[in-house]
């Protein structure tokens, strides 16, 4: 069975990964997502949303996802 979707508006940590550099911040899911799937997140209300991978219920990675 597929994992239960995490609800829209859920708080998450956002990690942006580029090579050896990792930048983290807090954000919210813009729509429901399941672990392992693409997730649309917004860091702040006045910033554009970005797409990453929901790797845990509380973590979205933008960029290089490593096992």
Short mmCIF file of C-alpha atoms in Angstrom, two decimals:
data_model
loop_
_atom_site.label_atom_id
_atom_site.label_comp_id
_atom_site.label_asym_id
_atom_site.label_seq_id
_atom_site.Cartn_x
_atom_site.Cartn_y
_atom_site.Cartn_z
CA UNK A 1 0.00 0.00 0.00
CA UNK A 2 1.03 3.58 -0.56
CA UNK A 3 2.00 5.80 2.38
CA UNK A 4 -0.63 8.17 3.71
CA UNK A 5 -0.31 11.65 2.17
CA UNK A 6 1.02 14.44 4.37
CA UNK A 7 -1.58 17.21 4.52
CA UNK A 8 -1.42 20.59 2.81
CA UNK A 9 -0.09 23.23 5.20
CA UNK A 10 2.03 20.76 7.16
CA UNK A 11 5.27 22.31 8.45
CA UNK A 12 8.44 20.86 6.91
CA UNK A 13 12.16 21.45 6.84
CA UNK A 14 13.41 22.36 3.37
CA UNK A 15 16.94 21.34 2.37
CA UNK A 16 18.38 22.80 -0.81
CA UNK A 17 21.36 20.69 -1.93
CA UNK A 18 23.95 21.71 -4.50
CA UNK A 19 27.11 19.61 -4.42
CA UNK A 20 28.66 19.84 -0.95
CA UNK A 21 26.47 22.82 0.04
CA UNK A 22 23.24 22.26 1.99
CA UNK A 23 20.99 25.18 2.99
CA UNK A 24 18.04 24.53 5.30
CA UNK A 25 14.91 26.47 6.16
CA UNK A 26 11.34 26.00 7.32
CA UNK A 27 8.32 25.92 5.06
CA UNK A 28 4.88 24.44 4.46
CA UNK A 29 3.47 21.99 1.96
CA UNK A 30 1.34 23.72 -0.65
CA UNK A 31 -0.56 20.52 -1.47
CA UNK A 32 -0.73 16.99 -0.05
CA UNK A 33 2.25 14.73 -0.84
CA UNK A 34 3.46 11.24 -0.01
CA UNK A 35 6.97 10.29 1.09
CA UNK A 36 9.02 9.58 -2.04
CA UNK A 37 6.93 11.84 -4.28
CA UNK A 38 7.35 15.37 -5.59
CA UNK A 39 6.21 18.03 -3.12
CA UNK A 40 5.41 21.69 -3.67
CA UNK A 41 6.63 23.79 -0.72
CA UNK A 42 6.73 27.48 0.16
CA UNK A 43 9.41 28.93 2.43
CA UNK A 44 7.56 32.17 3.15
CA UNK A 45 4.23 33.52 1.98
CA UNK A 46 5.87 36.14 -0.25
CA UNK A 47 8.30 33.74 -1.93
CA UNK A 48 7.58 31.51 -4.91
CA UNK A 49 6.88 27.86 -4.21
CA UNK A 50 9.54 25.30 -5.16
CA UNK A 51 9.31 21.61 -5.94
CA UNK A 52 11.39 19.00 -4.17
CA UNK A 53 11.11 15.41 -2.98
CA UNK A 54 9.34 14.58 0.27
CA UNK A 55 11.90 12.21 1.82
CA UNK A 56 10.31 12.10 5.30
CA UNK A 57 7.03 13.41 6.67
CA UNK A 58 8.88 16.52 7.86
CA UNK A 59 11.65 16.94 5.21
CA UNK A 60 11.60 18.10 1.59
CA UNK A 61 14.85 18.02 -0.41
CA UNK A 62 15.31 20.36 -3.36
CA UNK A 63 18.20 19.24 -5.53
CA UNK A 64 20.25 16.08 -5.13
CA UNK A 65 18.47 13.41 -3.13
CA UNK A 66 20.90 10.83 -1.76
CA UNK A 67 19.91 7.52 -0.18
#
